[in-house]
Amino acid sequence: MNSAERLKGIDVFVTTVAAGSFTAAGERLNLTSSAVGKAIARLEARLKKRLFDRTTRRLALTDAGAAFHTICVRALEELESAERVLADDASEPSGRLRVDVPATFGRMQVMPLLLQFSEQHQAVQTHVSFTDRFVDVVDEGIDVAVRIGGPDSWPAHVGQQFLGHERLIFCASPAYIARKGTPLAINELDAHETVTYGRADGTPSPWLIPKGSAPIERRTMDSRLVVGHGEALLEAVIAGHGVAQLATWLAAQALERGRLVQFLPACSVDGLPLRLVWPQRKQLLPKVDALRMHLASNLRIR
């Protein structure tokens, strides 16, 4: 069966689901209810599956029908998106653009670039959300997401671009160092007060400890203070509550101003990866393509 044959009846099927009856679907498609019913029957015969449970009072999807409907809607959205790409190919970026960024990194590093982008592209309506959880860009209608961390492999319908790894360093406030002394070796960290990042499930995020040629050790510290927000974690360390392993993008300004000092520089290590993520079907939309290029050219994590 060729591709054109496979498309027959799909628009009728999707419209029928949305309309709730053959009669209502016929009105939307300018067909008789009988023609709609025959189109659905032919589709069911071709698929060898019943798509609807029909009674005199209601029309309901079967399990197979519900699964097929999800696939059909996505396929029609892909076609619509492709048409928009062709129609907009030579146009300026415009329209609503949904962007999702990590809470702290997004505010500190991404937001200034989004403001630049908004200034350069006046016809784009940029909607920015800040989340640290995993975001499904397809299911949640996100056009472009900035993610720190995430899976090593991504599904085929999701595009992604790697922008580098964050760099993790050991820091403390000058006041803490004056009070407790500077750790001179990794094994001295256990004797110090520590401040660690708290993950969404309440558990502390482990520190990454380099071990020479051996694999990196993931060490969970027994911290008195576990903080689930990047900027709040930074402030706790600046206030002298202990030593911490911080990303350079988070600690840089405090280091420059002398509010933090780095120690054990030889024990710096690569942390989580930074990526741009987007639905593959939206990749060539001018607004998406323009933002991807802008962020890829300017966004840095170390």
mmCIF file of C-alpha atoms in Angstrom, residues 93-279:
data_model
loop_
_atom_site.group_PDB
_atom_site.id
_atom_site.type_symbol
_atom_site.label_atom_id
_atom_site.label_comp_id
_atom_site.label_asym_id
_atom_site.label_seq_id
_atom_site.Cartn_x
_atom_site.Cartn_y
_atom_site.Cartn_z
ATOM 1 C CA PRO A 93 10.439 35.115 12.874
ATOM 2 C CA SER A 94 7.000 35.830 14.298
ATOM 3 C CA GLY A 95 4.257 34.411 16.508
ATOM 4 C CA ARG A 96 4.139 32.894 19.979
ATOM 5 C CA LEU A 97 7.350 31.184 21.123
ATOM 6 C CA ARG A 98 7.320 29.018 24.252
ATOM 7 C CA VAL A 99 10.681 28.661 25.981
ATOM 8 C CA ASP A 100 11.454 26.658 29.129
ATOM 9 C CA VAL A 101 14.666 27.157 31.129
ATOM 10 C CA PRO A 102 16.115 25.929 34.459
ATOM 11 C CA ALA A 103 15.153 28.163 37.380
ATOM 12 C CA THR A 104 18.529 29.537 38.518
ATOM 13 C CA PHE A 105 20.620 29.091 35.356
ATOM 14 C CA GLY A 106 17.701 30.437 33.348
ATOM 15 C CA ARG A 107 17.431 33.625 35.374
ATOM 16 C CA MET A 108 21.158 34.247 35.594
ATOM 17 C CA GLN A 109 22.426 33.128 32.193
ATOM 18 C CA VAL A 110 19.570 32.567 29.725
ATOM 19 C CA MET A 111 17.188 35.428 30.477
ATOM 20 C CA PRO A 112 19.587 38.205 29.361
ATOM 21 C CA LEU A 113 19.940 36.430 26.008
ATOM 22 C CA LEU A 114 16.166 36.035 25.702
ATOM 23 C CA LEU A 115 15.769 39.768 26.285
ATOM 24 C CA GLN A 116 18.284 40.413 23.500
ATOM 25 C CA PHE A 117 16.357 38.067 21.228
ATOM 26 C CA SER A 118 13.067 39.752 22.056
ATOM 27 C CA GLU A 119 14.548 43.146 21.260
ATOM 28 C CA GLN A 120 15.865 41.896 17.902
ATOM 29 C CA HIS A 121 12.631 40.131 16.894
ATOM 30 C CA GLN A 122 9.722 42.425 17.717
ATOM 31 C CA ALA A 123 7.145 40.173 15.983
ATOM 32 C CA VAL A 124 7.881 37.230 18.304
ATOM 33 C CA GLN A 125 5.836 36.857 21.506
ATOM 34 C CA THR A 126 8.196 35.003 23.830
ATOM 35 C CA HIS A 127 6.651 33.107 26.758
ATOM 36 C CA VAL A 128 9.297 31.923 29.256
ATOM 37 C CA SER A 129 8.746 29.332 31.990
ATOM 38 C CA PHE A 130 11.266 28.337 34.685
ATOM 39 C CA THR A 131 11.361 24.672 35.753
ATOM 40 C CA ASP A 132 14.018 22.327 37.094
ATOM 41 C CA ARG A 133 12.025 19.139 36.446
ATOM 42 C CA PHE A 134 12.188 17.077 33.256
ATOM 43 C CA VAL A 135 10.163 18.764 30.512
ATOM 44 C CA ASP A 136 8.667 16.827 27.582
ATOM 45 C CA VAL A 137 8.910 19.488 24.888
ATOM 46 C CA VAL A 138 6.468 17.693 22.585
ATOM 47 C CA ASP A 139 3.716 16.860 25.077
ATOM 48 C CA GLU A 140 3.968 20.225 26.852
ATOM 49 C CA GLY A 141 4.049 22.354 23.714
ATOM 50 C CA ILE A 142 7.521 23.825 24.315
ATOM 51 C CA ASP A 143 9.281 25.272 21.260
ATOM 52 C CA VAL A 144 12.797 25.456 22.722
ATOM 53 C CA ALA A 145 14.066 24.290 26.114
ATOM 54 C CA VAL A 146 17.406 24.820 27.827
ATOM 55 C CA ARG A 147 18.331 21.817 29.951
ATOM 56 C CA ILE A 148 21.158 21.082 32.352
ATOM 57 C CA GLY A 149 21.414 17.313 32.642
ATOM 58 C CA GLY A 150 18.918 14.941 31.066
ATOM 59 C CA PRO A 151 19.215 11.585 29.295
ATOM 60 C CA ASP A 152 22.260 10.523 27.279
ATOM 61 C CA SER A 153 20.035 9.545 24.338
ATOM 62 C CA TRP A 154 16.946 11.385 23.079
ATOM 63 C CA PRO A 155 13.970 10.089 21.042
ATOM 64 C CA ALA A 156 13.977 10.677 17.291
ATOM 65 C CA HIS A 157 11.182 13.259 17.462
ATOM 66 C CA VAL A 158 13.250 15.480 19.791
ATOM 67 C CA GLY A 159 16.145 17.561 18.505
ATOM 68 C CA GLN A 160 19.014 18.470 20.825
ATOM 69 C CA GLN A 161 22.304 20.359 20.670
ATOM 70 C CA PHE A 162 25.099 19.862 23.190
ATOM 71 C CA LEU A 163 26.676 23.138 24.394
ATOM 72 C CA GLY A 164 29.262 21.840 26.869
ATOM 73 C CA HIS A 165 29.594 20.647 30.459
ATOM 74 C CA GLU A 166 29.411 22.834 33.527
ATOM 75 C CA ARG A 167 32.596 22.988 35.628
ATOM 76 C CA LEU A 168 32.358 22.169 39.340
ATOM 77 C CA ILE A 169 34.725 23.722 41.881
ATOM 78 C CA PHE A 170 35.070 23.701 45.664
ATOM 79 C CA CYS A 171 34.264 26.997 47.393
ATOM 80 C CA ALA A 172 33.747 28.545 50.798
ATOM 81 C CA SER A 173 33.418 32.045 52.199
ATOM 82 C CA PRO A 174 36.508 33.904 53.475
ATOM 83 C CA ALA A 175 34.904 33.975 56.937
ATOM 84 C CA TYR A 176 34.454 30.200 56.961
ATOM 85 C CA ILE A 177 38.043 29.631 55.807
ATOM 86 C CA ALA A 178 39.312 31.979 58.518
ATOM 87 C CA ARG A 179 37.307 30.044 61.124
ATOM 88 C CA LYS A 180 37.836 26.447 59.980
ATOM 89 C CA GLY A 181 40.911 26.552 57.780
ATOM 90 C CA THR A 182 41.393 25.667 54.114
ATOM 91 C CA PRO A 183 40.931 22.005 53.144
ATOM 92 C CA LEU A 184 44.207 20.928 51.524
ATOM 93 C CA ALA A 185 43.140 17.446 50.414
ATOM 94 C CA ILE A 186 39.924 15.687 49.403
ATOM 95 C CA ASN A 187 39.975 13.456 52.477
ATOM 96 C CA GLU A 188 39.828 16.576 54.704
ATOM 97 C CA LEU A 189 36.337 17.494 53.397
ATOM 98 C CA ASP A 190 34.657 15.000 55.728
ATOM 99 C CA ALA A 191 35.865 17.026 58.704
ATOM 100 C CA HIS A 192 34.215 20.223 57.416
ATOM 101 C CA GLU A 193 30.682 21.548 57.504
ATOM 102 C CA THR A 194 29.137 21.154 54.063
ATOM 103 C CA VAL A 195 26.264 22.698 52.143
ATOM 104 C CA THR A 196 24.720 20.587 49.367
ATOM 105 C CA TYR A 197 22.031 20.929 46.751
ATOM 106 C CA GLY A 198 18.711 19.197 47.444
ATOM 107 C CA ARG A 199 17.017 17.395 44.571
ATOM 108 C CA ALA A 200 13.259 17.451 43.972
ATOM 109 C CA ASP A 201 12.774 14.161 45.845
ATOM 110 C CA GLY A 202 14.419 15.616 48.964
ATOM 111 C CA THR A 203 17.707 13.744 48.671
ATOM 112 C CA PRO A 204 21.025 15.629 48.567
ATOM 113 C CA SER A 205 22.813 15.722 45.233
ATOM 114 C CA PRO A 206 26.172 13.924 45.576
ATOM 115 C CA TRP A 207 29.483 15.651 45.039
ATOM 116 C CA LEU A 208 31.653 14.505 42.153
ATOM 117 C CA ILE A 209 35.124 13.594 43.435
ATOM 118 C CA PRO A 210 37.982 13.021 40.959
ATOM 119 C CA LYS A 211 40.093 9.947 41.687
ATOM 120 C CA GLY A 212 43.045 10.301 39.338
ATOM 121 C CA SER A 213 42.711 7.834 36.479
ATOM 122 C CA ALA A 214 39.850 6.025 38.250
ATOM 123 C CA PRO A 215 36.182 6.816 37.506
ATOM 124 C CA ILE A 216 34.691 9.854 39.204
ATOM 125 C CA GLU A 217 33.322 9.065 42.664
ATOM 126 C CA ARG A 218 29.795 10.238 43.481
ATOM 127 C CA ARG A 219 30.002 11.005 47.189
ATOM 128 C CA THR A 220 26.893 11.867 49.237
ATOM 129 C CA MET A 221 27.932 14.243 51.984
ATOM 130 C CA ASP A 222 26.398 14.272 55.475
ATOM 131 C CA SER A 223 25.328 17.919 55.321
ATOM 132 C CA ARG A 224 23.605 19.909 58.027
ATOM 133 C CA LEU A 225 22.202 22.192 55.348
ATOM 134 C CA VAL A 226 20.617 20.917 52.120
ATOM 135 C CA VAL A 227 19.157 23.622 49.876
ATOM 136 C CA GLY A 228 16.918 22.952 46.853
ATOM 137 C CA HIS A 229 17.511 26.228 45.014
ATOM 138 C CA GLY A 230 20.732 27.294 43.322
ATOM 139 C CA GLU A 231 20.811 30.941 44.355
ATOM 140 C CA ALA A 232 19.744 30.120 47.920
ATOM 141 C CA LEU A 233 22.510 27.495 48.063
ATOM 142 C CA LEU A 234 25.014 30.114 46.916
ATOM 143 C CA GLU A 235 23.861 32.581 49.582
ATOM 144 C CA ALA A 236 24.206 29.927 52.283
ATOM 145 C CA VAL A 237 27.819 29.308 51.288
ATOM 146 C CA ILE A 238 28.562 33.049 51.124
ATOM 147 C CA ALA A 239 27.049 33.397 54.616
ATOM 148 C CA GLY A 240 29.668 30.958 55.926
ATOM 149 C CA HIS A 241 27.575 27.850 56.554
ATOM 150 C CA GLY A 242 30.145 25.495 55.070
ATOM 151 C CA VAL A 243 32.087 24.361 52.031
ATOM 152 C CA ALA A 244 30.308 23.465 48.806
ATOM 153 C CA GLN A 245 30.871 22.146 45.328
ATOM 154 C CA LEU A 246 29.439 24.777 42.983
ATOM 155 C CA ALA A 247 29.181 25.244 39.243
ATOM 156 C CA THR A 248 31.409 28.052 37.968
ATOM 157 C CA TRP A 249 28.443 29.727 36.251
ATOM 158 C CA LEU A 250 26.795 30.024 39.683
ATOM 159 C CA ALA A 251 29.860 31.023 41.721
ATOM 160 C CA ALA A 252 31.728 33.265 39.235
ATOM 161 C CA GLN A 253 30.401 36.646 40.366
ATOM 162 C CA ALA A 254 30.872 35.884 44.064
ATOM 163 C CA LEU A 255 34.440 34.732 43.364
ATOM 164 C CA GLU A 256 35.206 37.924 41.436
ATOM 165 C CA ARG A 257 33.885 40.061 44.288
ATOM 166 C CA GLY A 258 35.805 38.145 46.947
ATOM 167 C CA ARG A 259 32.661 36.814 48.622
ATOM 168 C CA LEU A 260 33.840 33.268 47.935
ATOM 169 C CA VAL A 261 37.254 31.652 47.641
ATOM 170 C CA GLN A 262 38.107 28.521 45.696
ATOM 171 C CA PHE A 263 40.171 25.711 47.185
ATOM 172 C CA LEU A 264 41.438 22.357 45.887
ATOM 173 C CA PRO A 265 41.621 23.693 42.309
ATOM 174 C CA ALA A 266 43.176 20.437 41.086
ATOM 175 C CA CYS A 267 39.948 18.681 42.118
ATOM 176 C CA SER A 268 37.725 20.640 39.750
ATOM 177 C CA VAL A 269 35.623 18.328 37.612
ATOM 178 C CA ASP A 270 33.114 18.408 34.767
ATOM 179 C CA GLY A 271 29.487 18.312 35.874
ATOM 180 C CA LEU A 272 26.193 18.099 33.991
ATOM 181 C CA PRO A 273 25.826 18.787 30.262
ATOM 182 C CA LEU A 274 24.044 21.836 28.870
ATOM 183 C CA ARG A 275 21.731 21.279 25.910
ATOM 184 C CA LEU A 276 19.189 23.024 23.755
ATOM 185 C CA VAL A 277 16.144 20.796 23.165
ATOM 186 C CA TRP A 278 13.223 21.256 20.746
ATOM 187 C CA PRO A 279 10.537 19.232 18.939
#
